[in-house]
mmCIF file of C-alpha atoms in Angstrom:
data_model
loop_
_atom_site.group_PDB
_atom_site.id
_atom_site.type_symbol
_atom_site.label_atom_id
_atom_site.label_comp_id
_atom_site.label_asym_id
_atom_site.label_seq_id
_atom_site.Cartn_x
_atom_site.Cartn_y
_atom_site.Cartn_z
ATOM 1 C CA MET A 1 131.859 182.062 130.252
ATOM 2 C CA ASP A 2 128.182 181.148 130.527
ATOM 3 C CA PRO A 3 127.476 178.248 128.092
ATOM 4 C CA ALA A 4 124.676 180.107 126.270
ATOM 5 C CA LEU A 5 126.899 183.155 125.776
ATOM 6 C CA ALA A 6 129.818 180.954 124.705
ATOM 7 C CA LYS A 7 127.638 179.254 122.059
ATOM 8 C CA ALA A 8 126.533 182.616 120.651
ATOM 9 C CA LEU A 9 130.186 183.731 120.509
ATOM 10 C CA VAL A 10 131.179 180.570 118.604
ATOM 11 C CA VAL A 11 128.517 181.180 115.936
ATOM 12 C CA THR A 12 129.425 184.863 115.550
ATOM 13 C CA HIS A 13 133.173 184.226 115.507
ATOM 14 C CA PHE A 14 133.288 181.424 112.962
ATOM 15 C CA PHE A 15 130.944 182.980 110.427
ATOM 16 C CA GLU A 16 132.448 186.449 110.339
ATOM 17 C CA ARG A 17 135.307 185.368 108.079
ATOM 18 C CA SER A 18 134.159 182.000 106.693
ATOM 19 C CA SER A 19 130.974 180.675 105.131
ATOM 20 C CA ILE A 20 131.466 177.201 106.610
ATOM 21 C CA ALA A 21 133.100 175.718 109.698
ATOM 22 C CA ARG A 22 134.076 172.191 110.680
ATOM 23 C CA GLU A 23 131.992 170.617 113.434
ATOM 24 C CA LEU A 24 135.065 169.771 115.513
ATOM 25 C CA HIS A 25 136.347 173.354 115.277
ATOM 26 C CA ALA A 26 133.006 174.658 116.572
ATOM 27 C CA ALA A 27 133.081 172.126 119.430
ATOM 28 C CA GLY A 28 136.660 173.070 120.266
ATOM 29 C CA MET A 29 135.887 176.782 120.398
ATOM 30 C CA LEU A 30 132.947 176.139 122.727
ATOM 31 C CA LEU A 31 135.192 174.119 125.043
ATOM 32 C CA ARG A 32 137.760 176.921 125.167
ATOM 33 C CA ARG A 33 135.216 179.604 126.047
ATOM 34 C CA GLY A 34 133.040 177.426 128.266
ATOM 35 C CA ILE A 35 135.935 175.769 130.084
ATOM 36 C CA GLY A 36 134.822 174.154 133.325
ATOM 37 C CA ARG A 37 131.146 174.631 132.454
ATOM 38 C CA VAL A 38 130.858 172.684 129.184
ATOM 39 C CA SER A 39 131.785 169.014 128.820
ATOM 40 C CA VAL A 40 133.285 167.406 125.708
ATOM 41 C CA ASP A 41 130.021 165.545 125.069
ATOM 42 C CA GLN A 42 128.002 168.762 125.370
ATOM 43 C CA ALA A 43 130.336 170.489 122.929
ATOM 44 C CA LYS A 44 129.953 167.651 120.411
ATOM 45 C CA VAL A 45 126.151 167.751 120.734
ATOM 46 C CA PHE A 46 126.209 171.530 120.188
ATOM 47 C CA ALA A 47 128.264 171.197 116.998
ATOM 48 C CA ALA A 48 126.167 168.293 115.698
ATOM 49 C CA SER A 49 122.639 169.508 116.468
ATOM 50 C CA ASP A 50 122.423 173.176 117.444
ATOM 51 C CA PRO A 51 119.489 174.674 115.474
ATOM 52 C CA ARG A 52 121.595 177.695 114.461
ATOM 53 C CA PHE A 53 123.714 175.421 112.264
ATOM 54 C CA VAL A 54 122.720 174.173 108.814
ATOM 55 C CA ARG A 55 124.491 171.383 106.946
ATOM 56 C CA PRO A 56 125.015 171.760 103.179
ATOM 57 C CA GLN A 57 124.620 167.960 102.935
ATOM 58 C CA PRO A 58 123.042 165.579 105.490
ATOM 59 C CA ALA A 59 126.268 163.628 106.134
ATOM 60 C CA ALA A 60 128.564 166.663 105.911
ATOM 61 C CA ARG A 61 130.957 167.319 108.783
ATOM 62 C CA VAL A 62 130.849 171.039 108.084
ATOM 63 C CA VAL A 63 128.191 173.542 109.091
ATOM 64 C CA THR A 64 126.955 176.967 108.059
ATOM 65 C CA THR A 65 124.037 179.196 109.098
ATOM 66 C CA ARG A 66 120.749 180.252 107.534
ATOM 67 C CA GLN A 67 121.988 183.836 107.484
ATOM 68 C CA VAL A 68 124.994 182.840 105.361
ATOM 69 C CA LEU A 69 122.817 180.861 102.950
ATOM 70 C CA HIS A 70 120.278 183.694 102.705
ATOM 71 C CA GLU A 71 123.031 186.221 102.052
ATOM 72 C CA GLU A 72 124.505 184.260 99.131
ATOM 73 C CA SER A 73 121.095 183.215 97.754
ATOM 74 C CA GLU A 74 119.796 186.786 97.702
ATOM 75 C CA MET A 75 122.985 187.990 96.012
ATOM 76 C CA LEU A 76 122.608 185.314 93.312
ATOM 77 C CA GLU A 77 118.896 185.991 92.789
ATOM 78 C CA ILE A 78 119.438 189.708 92.181
ATOM 79 C CA VAL A 79 122.315 189.137 89.746
ATOM 80 C CA GLU A 80 120.500 186.391 87.816
ATOM 81 C CA ALA A 81 117.271 188.424 87.656
ATOM 82 C CA GLY A 82 119.241 191.289 86.097
ATOM 83 C CA ARG A 83 120.634 189.265 83.176
ATOM 84 C CA GLY A 84 119.532 190.615 79.781
ATOM 85 C CA LYS A 85 117.031 193.028 81.329
ATOM 86 C CA TYR A 86 118.732 196.336 80.532
ATOM 87 C CA GLU A 87 119.662 198.498 77.571
ATOM 88 C CA GLU A 88 123.201 198.065 76.294
ATOM 89 C CA ILE A 89 125.557 200.223 78.351
ATOM 90 C CA GLY A 90 126.909 201.687 75.097
ATOM 91 C CA ARG A 91 123.315 202.270 73.862
ATOM 92 C CA GLY A 92 124.139 200.539 70.571
ATOM 93 C CA GLY A 93 126.729 203.141 69.640
ATOM 94 C CA SER A 94 129.908 202.364 67.774
ATOM 95 C CA TRP A 95 133.071 202.410 69.853
ATOM 96 C CA LYS A 96 136.062 203.869 68.059
ATOM 97 C CA ARG A 97 139.336 202.562 69.311
ATOM 98 C CA GLU A 98 141.843 205.259 70.204
ATOM 99 C CA LEU A 99 145.127 204.269 68.561
ATOM 100 C CA PRO A 100 147.397 205.710 71.282
ATOM 101 C CA ILE A 101 145.790 203.386 73.815
ATOM 102 C CA GLY A 102 147.192 200.360 71.978
ATOM 103 C CA LEU A 103 144.716 197.751 73.236
ATOM 104 C CA ASN A 104 145.260 194.176 72.116
ATOM 105 C CA GLU A 105 142.443 191.957 70.821
ATOM 106 C CA GLU A 106 141.581 190.568 74.262
ATOM 107 C CA GLN A 107 141.345 194.043 75.760
ATOM 108 C CA ALA A 108 139.308 195.357 72.830
ATOM 109 C CA ALA A 109 136.928 192.389 73.181
ATOM 110 C CA ALA A 110 136.580 193.182 76.905
ATOM 111 C CA VAL A 111 135.631 196.802 76.116
ATOM 112 C CA GLU A 112 133.012 195.500 73.673
ATOM 113 C CA HIS A 113 131.823 193.027 76.317
ATOM 114 C CA VAL A 114 131.131 195.902 78.690
ATOM 115 C CA LEU A 115 129.548 198.226 76.104
ATOM 116 C CA ARG A 116 127.256 195.533 74.636
ATOM 117 C CA SER A 117 126.183 194.027 77.966
ATOM 118 C CA ARG A 118 122.514 194.145 78.898
ATOM 119 C CA ASP A 119 123.097 192.683 82.348
ATOM 120 C CA LEU A 120 122.914 194.349 85.735
ATOM 121 C CA VAL A 121 126.357 192.960 86.668
ATOM 122 C CA ILE A 122 129.248 192.723 84.191
ATOM 123 C CA GLU A 123 132.629 191.195 84.958
ATOM 124 C CA VAL A 124 136.071 191.502 83.414
ATOM 125 C CA ARG A 125 138.566 189.030 84.850
ATOM 126 C CA GLY A 126 142.251 189.457 84.212
ATOM 127 C CA VAL A 127 145.447 187.997 85.586
ATOM 128 C CA ALA A 128 147.999 190.277 87.252
ATOM 129 C CA GLY A 129 149.810 192.439 84.727
ATOM 130 C CA SER A 130 147.236 191.943 81.956
ATOM 131 C CA GLY A 131 146.586 195.676 81.519
ATOM 132 C CA LYS A 132 143.271 196.023 83.375
ATOM 133 C CA THR A 133 144.049 199.640 84.285
ATOM 134 C CA THR A 134 144.669 200.633 80.663
ATOM 135 C CA LEU A 135 141.565 198.725 79.638
ATOM 136 C CA PHE A 136 139.297 200.482 82.137
ATOM 137 C CA GLN A 137 140.642 203.908 81.278
ATOM 138 C CA GLU A 138 139.278 203.197 77.802
ATOM 139 C CA VAL A 139 136.053 201.711 79.215
ATOM 140 C CA VAL A 140 135.410 204.899 81.209
ATOM 141 C CA ARG A 141 135.976 207.058 78.118
ATOM 142 C CA ALA A 142 133.788 204.862 75.899
ATOM 143 C CA VAL A 143 130.913 204.573 78.388
ATOM 144 C CA VAL A 144 130.811 208.327 78.991
ATOM 145 C CA ASP A 145 130.937 209.063 75.246
ATOM 146 C CA LEU A 146 128.288 206.528 74.214
ATOM 147 C CA SER A 147 125.894 206.510 77.163
ATOM 148 C CA GLY A 148 126.331 209.986 78.602
ATOM 149 C CA LYS A 149 126.545 208.401 82.049
ATOM 150 C CA ASP A 150 129.353 208.994 84.504
ATOM 151 C CA ILE A 151 131.335 206.092 85.953
ATOM 152 C CA LEU A 152 132.070 206.063 89.675
ATOM 153 C CA VAL A 153 135.045 203.883 90.571
ATOM 154 C CA PHE A 154 135.257 201.978 93.867
ATOM 155 C CA ALA A 155 137.779 199.693 95.542
ATOM 156 C CA PRO A 156 137.772 197.547 98.710
ATOM 157 C CA SER A 157 140.505 199.510 100.544
ATOM 158 C CA SER A 158 141.808 203.065 100.954
ATOM 159 C CA SER A 159 145.233 202.085 99.564
ATOM 160 C CA ALA A 160 143.600 200.660 96.420
ATOM 161 C CA VAL A 161 141.615 203.898 96.027
ATOM 162 C CA GLU A 162 144.849 205.912 96.185
ATOM 163 C CA VAL A 163 146.346 203.736 93.440
ATOM 164 C CA LEU A 164 143.257 204.340 91.280
ATOM 165 C CA LYS A 165 143.519 208.102 91.770
ATOM 166 C CA LYS A 166 147.189 208.030 90.730
ATOM 167 C CA GLU A 167 146.121 206.176 87.582
ATOM 168 C CA GLY A 168 143.691 208.983 86.714
ATOM 169 C CA PHE A 169 140.400 207.629 88.102
ATOM 170 C CA LYS A 170 139.306 210.775 89.944
ATOM 171 C CA ALA A 171 135.856 209.786 91.236
ATOM 172 C CA SER A 172 137.150 206.972 93.460
ATOM 173 C CA GLU A 173 136.000 205.835 96.891
ATOM 174 C CA THR A 174 135.966 202.704 99.027
ATOM 175 C CA ILE A 175 133.014 200.327 99.023
ATOM 176 C CA GLN A 176 132.670 200.901 102.777
ATOM 177 C CA GLY A 177 132.511 204.642 102.115
ATOM 178 C CA LEU A 178 129.642 204.127 99.675
ATOM 179 C CA MET A 179 127.815 201.891 102.151
ATOM 180 C CA ARG A 180 128.072 204.504 104.922
ATOM 181 C CA ASN A 181 127.703 207.771 103.008
ATOM 182 C CA GLU A 182 124.106 208.601 102.050
ATOM 183 C CA CYS A 183 125.186 211.715 100.108
ATOM 184 C CA LEU A 184 127.507 209.560 97.991
ATOM 185 C CA GLN A 185 124.666 207.094 97.487
ATOM 186 C CA ASP A 186 122.489 209.918 96.123
ATOM 187 C CA ILE A 187 125.295 210.923 93.724
ATOM 188 C CA ALA A 188 125.636 207.292 92.570
ATOM 189 C CA LYS A 189 121.970 206.911 91.572
ATOM 190 C CA GLY A 190 121.630 205.953 87.921
ATOM 191 C CA LYS A 191 125.404 205.878 87.377
ATOM 192 C CA VAL A 192 127.668 203.075 86.183
ATOM 193 C CA LEU A 193 129.619 201.663 89.147
ATOM 194 C CA LEU A 194 133.036 200.089 88.569
ATOM 195 C CA VAL A 195 134.539 198.008 91.386
ATOM 196 C CA ASP A 196 138.255 197.281 91.076
ATOM 197 C CA GLU A 197 139.820 194.227 92.810
ATOM 198 C CA ALA A 198 136.297 192.861 93.246
ATOM 199 C CA GLY A 199 137.688 189.540 94.506
ATOM 200 C CA PHE A 200 138.100 191.245 97.884
ATOM 201 C CA LEU A 201 134.315 191.754 98.243
ATOM 202 C CA SER A 202 132.621 189.570 100.825
ATOM 203 C CA ALA A 203 129.185 188.083 100.240
ATOM 204 C CA LYS A 204 127.701 190.731 102.542
ATOM 205 C CA GLN A 205 129.320 193.580 100.603
ATOM 206 C CA MET A 206 128.427 192.066 97.236
ATOM 207 C CA ARG A 207 124.822 191.542 98.263
ATOM 208 C CA TRP A 208 124.644 195.170 99.379
ATOM 209 C CA ILE A 209 126.111 196.661 96.215
ATOM 210 C CA VAL A 210 124.089 194.516 93.757
ATOM 211 C CA GLN A 211 120.969 195.369 95.764
ATOM 212 C CA PHE A 212 121.913 199.048 95.659
ATOM 213 C CA ALA A 213 122.579 198.923 91.899
ATOM 214 C CA ASN A 214 119.285 197.130 91.304
ATOM 215 C CA ASN A 215 117.244 199.565 93.414
ATOM 216 C CA LYS A 216 118.933 202.792 92.255
ATOM 217 C CA GLY A 217 119.050 202.201 88.506
ATOM 218 C CA CYS A 218 122.812 201.607 88.360
ATOM 219 C CA ARG A 219 124.892 199.163 86.348
ATOM 220 C CA LEU A 220 127.747 197.339 88.061
ATOM 221 C CA ILE A 221 131.105 196.395 86.495
ATOM 222 C CA LEU A 222 133.415 194.053 88.433
ATOM 223 C CA SER A 223 137.148 193.889 87.747
ATOM 224 C CA GLY A 224 139.720 191.566 89.280
ATOM 225 C CA ASP A 225 140.908 187.996 89.490
ATOM 226 C CA THR A 226 139.526 185.436 91.943
ATOM 227 C CA ARG A 227 142.843 183.570 91.941
ATOM 228 C CA GLN A 228 144.684 186.596 93.318
ATOM 229 C CA HIS A 229 142.419 187.976 96.012
ATOM 230 C CA HIS A 230 139.867 186.789 98.538
ATOM 231 C CA SER A 231 137.669 188.666 100.961
ATOM 232 C CA VAL A 232 138.544 189.014 104.636
ATOM 233 C CA GLU A 233 134.898 188.704 105.656
ATOM 234 C CA ARG A 234 132.944 185.569 104.800
ATOM 235 C CA GLY A 235 131.959 184.648 101.285
ATOM 236 C CA ASP A 236 134.099 184.454 98.158
ATOM 237 C CA SER A 237 131.411 186.379 96.292
ATOM 238 C CA VAL A 238 132.865 186.753 92.782
ATOM 239 C CA ARG A 239 133.882 183.092 92.660
ATOM 240 C CA VAL A 240 130.343 182.110 93.717
ATOM 241 C CA LEU A 241 128.844 184.257 90.944
ATOM 242 C CA GLU A 242 131.219 182.745 88.377
ATOM 243 C CA ASN A 243 130.878 179.112 89.468
ATOM 244 C CA LEU A 244 127.075 179.227 89.442
ATOM 245 C CA GLY A 245 126.943 180.961 86.064
ATOM 246 C CA ALA A 246 125.390 184.204 87.308
ATOM 247 C CA VAL A 247 128.056 186.210 85.453
ATOM 248 C CA LYS A 248 130.101 185.372 82.368
ATOM 249 C CA PRO A 249 133.340 187.349 82.484
ATOM 250 C CA ALA A 250 135.433 188.677 79.648
ATOM 251 C CA LEU A 251 138.888 187.174 80.135
ATOM 252 C CA LEU A 252 142.309 188.825 79.950
ATOM 253 C CA THR A 253 145.067 186.225 79.860
ATOM 254 C CA LYS A 254 147.979 187.958 78.131
ATOM 255 C CA ILE A 255 150.528 189.452 80.539
ATOM 256 C CA PHE A 256 152.285 192.736 79.755
ATOM 257 C CA ARG A 257 153.940 193.731 83.035
ATOM 258 C CA GLN A 258 156.916 191.367 82.741
ATOM 259 C CA LYS A 259 159.069 192.476 79.811
ATOM 260 C CA VAL A 260 161.431 189.465 79.903
ATOM 261 C CA ALA A 261 159.854 186.541 78.025
ATOM 262 C CA VAL A 262 160.954 183.820 80.490
ATOM 263 C CA LEU A 263 159.635 185.784 83.476
ATOM 264 C CA ARG A 264 156.398 186.486 81.640
ATOM 265 C CA GLU A 265 155.959 182.752 80.990
ATOM 266 C CA ALA A 266 156.676 181.963 84.652
ATOM 267 C CA ILE A 267 154.100 184.467 85.878
ATOM 268 C CA GLY A 268 151.657 183.069 83.345
ATOM 269 C CA GLU A 269 152.072 179.595 84.847
ATOM 270 C CA LEU A 270 151.550 180.972 88.354
ATOM 271 C CA ALA A 271 148.451 182.880 87.227
ATOM 272 C CA LYS A 272 146.976 179.601 85.928
ATOM 273 C CA GLY A 273 147.565 177.931 89.291
ATOM 274 C CA ARG A 274 150.477 175.832 88.033
ATOM 275 C CA THR A 275 152.785 176.732 90.910
ATOM 276 C CA LEU A 276 155.427 174.040 90.366
ATOM 277 C CA GLU A 277 155.865 174.888 86.673
ATOM 278 C CA GLY A 278 156.063 178.611 87.431
ATOM 279 C CA PHE A 279 158.580 178.060 90.221
ATOM 280 C CA ASP A 280 160.739 175.875 87.961
ATOM 281 C CA LYS A 281 160.829 178.550 85.249
ATOM 282 C CA LEU A 282 161.873 181.189 87.786
ATOM 283 C CA ASP A 283 164.537 178.821 89.103
ATOM 284 C CA GLN A 284 165.894 178.112 85.605
ATOM 285 C CA TYR A 285 166.085 181.845 84.919
ATOM 286 C CA GLY A 286 168.154 182.318 88.074
ATOM 287 C CA ALA A 287 165.536 184.388 89.891
ATOM 288 C CA ILE A 288 165.614 182.044 92.898
ATOM 289 C CA ILE A 289 168.683 181.826 95.124
ATOM 290 C CA GLU A 290 168.713 179.405 98.063
ATOM 291 C CA ILE A 291 171.116 179.981 100.962
ATOM 292 C CA GLU A 292 170.875 177.393 103.725
ATOM 293 C CA HIS A 293 173.148 178.851 106.419
ATOM 294 C CA PRO A 294 171.302 181.586 108.410
ATOM 295 C CA ALA A 295 174.323 183.882 108.869
ATOM 296 C CA THR A 296 175.294 183.677 105.194
ATOM 297 C CA ARG A 297 171.686 184.253 104.164
ATOM 298 C CA MET A 298 171.436 187.328 106.389
ATOM 299 C CA GLU A 299 174.653 188.719 104.928
ATOM 300 C CA ALA A 300 173.350 188.234 101.381
ATOM 301 C CA ILE A 301 170.055 189.957 102.210
ATOM 302 C CA CYS A 302 171.866 192.974 103.640
ATOM 303 C CA ARG A 303 174.203 193.129 100.655
ATOM 304 C CA LYS A 304 171.314 193.068 98.171
ATOM 305 C CA TYR A 305 169.506 195.783 100.088
ATOM 306 C CA ILE A 306 172.582 198.022 100.159
ATOM 307 C CA GLU A 307 173.122 197.493 96.419
ATOM 308 C CA ALA A 308 169.568 198.558 95.711
ATOM 309 C CA THR A 309 169.901 201.616 97.959
ATOM 310 C CA LYS A 310 173.138 202.735 96.292
ATOM 311 C CA ASN A 311 171.552 202.309 92.853
ATOM 312 C CA LYS A 312 168.537 204.370 94.026
ATOM 313 C CA LYS A 313 166.173 201.456 93.531
ATOM 314 C CA SER A 314 163.366 200.421 95.836
ATOM 315 C CA SER A 315 163.414 196.958 97.378
ATOM 316 C CA MET A 316 161.255 194.927 99.709
ATOM 317 C CA ILE A 317 162.322 192.200 102.116
ATOM 318 C CA VAL A 318 159.666 189.614 102.975
ATOM 319 C CA ALA A 319 159.972 186.981 105.712
ATOM 320 C CA PRO A 320 157.580 184.327 107.055
ATOM 321 C CA THR A 321 157.462 185.511 110.689
ATOM 322 C CA HIS A 322 157.539 188.783 112.611
ATOM 323 C CA GLY A 323 160.558 187.509 114.534
ATOM 324 C CA GLU A 324 162.569 187.030 111.338
ATOM 325 C CA CYS A 325 161.453 190.441 110.088
ATOM 326 C CA ARG A 326 162.765 192.110 113.241
ATOM 327 C CA GLN A 327 166.042 190.193 113.005
ATOM 328 C CA ILE A 328 166.536 191.211 109.367
ATOM 329 C CA ALA A 329 165.618 194.837 110.087
ATOM 330 C CA THR A 330 168.225 194.966 112.881
ATOM 331 C CA SER A 331 170.924 193.495 110.633
ATOM 332 C CA VAL A 332 170.117 195.848 107.761
ATOM 333 C CA ARG A 333 170.230 198.864 110.075
ATOM 334 C CA GLN A 334 173.656 197.835 111.355
ATOM 335 C CA VAL A 335 174.973 197.602 107.784
ATOM 336 C CA LEU A 336 173.389 200.956 106.871
ATOM 337 C CA LYS A 337 175.152 202.535 109.860
ATOM 338 C CA ALA A 338 178.468 200.976 108.891
ATOM 339 C CA GLU A 339 178.057 202.315 105.352
ATOM 340 C CA GLY A 340 177.188 205.767 106.662
ATOM 341 C CA VAL A 341 173.759 205.721 105.013
ATOM 342 C CA ILE A 342 172.065 206.460 108.352
ATOM 343 C CA GLY A 343 173.435 208.027 111.520
ATOM 344 C CA ALA A 344 174.512 206.210 114.663
ATOM 345 C CA CYS A 345 172.010 208.015 116.905
ATOM 346 C CA GLU A 346 168.851 205.943 117.430
ATOM 347 C CA GLN A 347 165.368 206.699 118.698
ATOM 348 C CA THR A 348 162.874 204.141 119.954
ATOM 349 C CA VAL A 349 159.365 204.505 118.587
ATOM 350 C CA THR A 350 156.389 202.626 119.998
ATOM 351 C CA ARG A 351 153.907 201.394 117.422
ATOM 352 C CA LEU A 352 150.662 199.479 117.580
ATOM 353 C CA GLU A 353 150.140 196.037 116.026
ATOM 354 C CA ARG A 354 146.704 194.842 114.981
ATOM 355 C CA LEU A 355 145.449 191.739 116.782
ATOM 356 C CA ASN A 356 143.038 190.973 113.894
ATOM 357 C CA LEU A 357 140.231 189.983 116.257
ATOM 358 C CA THR A 358 136.813 189.116 114.892
ATOM 359 C CA ALA A 359 133.777 191.098 116.078
ATOM 360 C CA ALA A 360 132.951 188.267 118.474
ATOM 361 C CA GLN A 361 136.474 188.266 119.898
ATOM 362 C CA ARG A 362 136.354 192.046 120.368
ATOM 363 C CA GLN A 363 133.274 191.547 122.555
ATOM 364 C CA ASP A 364 135.035 188.965 124.717
ATOM 365 C CA ALA A 365 136.933 190.320 127.739
ATOM 366 C CA VAL A 366 139.410 187.410 127.675
ATOM 367 C CA ASN A 367 141.082 188.982 124.625
ATOM 368 C CA TYR A 368 141.939 192.242 126.435
ATOM 369 C CA GLU A 369 145.263 192.333 128.286
ATOM 370 C CA SER A 370 146.394 195.032 130.676
ATOM 371 C CA GLY A 371 148.486 197.543 128.730
ATOM 372 C CA SER A 372 146.788 196.870 125.376
ATOM 373 C CA VAL A 373 145.535 199.874 123.414
ATOM 374 C CA ILE A 374 142.057 200.161 121.947
ATOM 375 C CA GLU A 375 141.828 202.510 118.955
ATOM 376 C CA PHE A 376 138.473 203.630 117.568
ATOM 377 C CA HIS A 377 138.080 204.062 113.809
ATOM 378 C CA GLN A 378 134.561 205.459 113.996
ATOM 379 C CA ARG A 379 132.202 206.852 116.619
ATOM 380 C CA ALA A 380 130.972 204.274 119.116
ATOM 381 C CA ALA A 381 128.427 204.074 121.926
ATOM 382 C CA GLY A 382 129.654 205.674 125.130
ATOM 383 C CA GLY A 383 130.919 208.871 123.510
ATOM 384 C CA PHE A 384 134.044 207.373 121.914
ATOM 385 C CA LYS A 385 135.288 209.254 118.839
ATOM 386 C CA SER A 386 137.186 208.180 115.753
ATOM 387 C CA GLY A 387 140.948 208.294 116.342
ATOM 388 C CA GLU A 388 140.749 208.032 120.126
ATOM 389 C CA GLN A 389 143.072 205.595 121.887
ATOM 390 C CA TRP A 390 142.336 204.072 125.288
ATOM 391 C CA ARG A 391 144.685 201.878 127.315
ATOM 392 C CA VAL A 392 143.367 198.733 129.014
ATOM 393 C CA VAL A 393 144.062 198.843 132.759
ATOM 394 C CA GLY A 394 142.283 195.620 133.699
ATOM 395 C CA ARG A 395 139.220 193.491 133.201
ATOM 396 C CA SER A 396 136.484 192.192 135.463
ATOM 397 C CA SER A 397 136.124 188.513 136.224
ATOM 398 C CA ALA A 398 132.542 188.431 134.953
#
């Protein structure tokens, strides 16, 4: 690849999913894509002095870009400028707790936190299983009753939106859908926007939605837990807002999902980042079983799966690699056949696996192998339509 093109690819690739990159990683990527045309010394000079890179500290061995810094700075400026500048969301009204809801003191305080907030952006942070869904069902009811404003609920992914709809949040959509759909943007004007699992939002997405809320007279409520989820694209936006004091979240720390006290304590330790303590509690309870021999381990996995199936319970098998997953799936199918749960007749089904390429990698011909399938998820230049699949037959040497 031409050195200038290879350098541009390095910058685009590294900063799609991360806010910073190590100098040596940038040099290494340039060597891989400029092989034969870029020397080691040239790659080191590029990583150390290319004007597209910015160093957070003069002696730092990591780099970022002005675009990344601008993105995060603008996001922070909008959120900080919106602190204390609005009417209370609850308009000073008195919230009456509905007894059937059964909120605890933390949850009730979080509802009050939302209703009394005068900020553009409000956050409620809760560990897994702390009852955020129940809490926000009450928040929606209280906000509508006291302010007269509707709440539109958003999530980072389609699957998360489906979960929200099952929980009774009808006006739900993805963040990407809001960003693309101008009609939905018109509907959202002046409304209260609730974003679930906000830890998934990248800096780019967060900047967009706080800018949108600021310009369209909306208020923004963020829900989630930065210890559970992180964005795929660059920028851990909620953590940045928290660490720099731009938002002060209401905290939910009490766990309800685990009914057994020992398990609840273990999950509590894990939620606080104390992995060793949480693991030890699970081990003491007997929730962890170690089987060293591969054949014996495989037999135990199959047996557990069959037990769950016979008891009409759902189960999930997780393994570290795709190879192990395929091996386990084959073994389980053999046992299911032997037990008569499934028939002996088999059919082979071809499925596609994502390569998880960055935008820069998708623009690089070296990543396209003959026989690969390209699937479009939206209209693209050249007349390609959403849902179309095209097979790669070859690539030019250019």
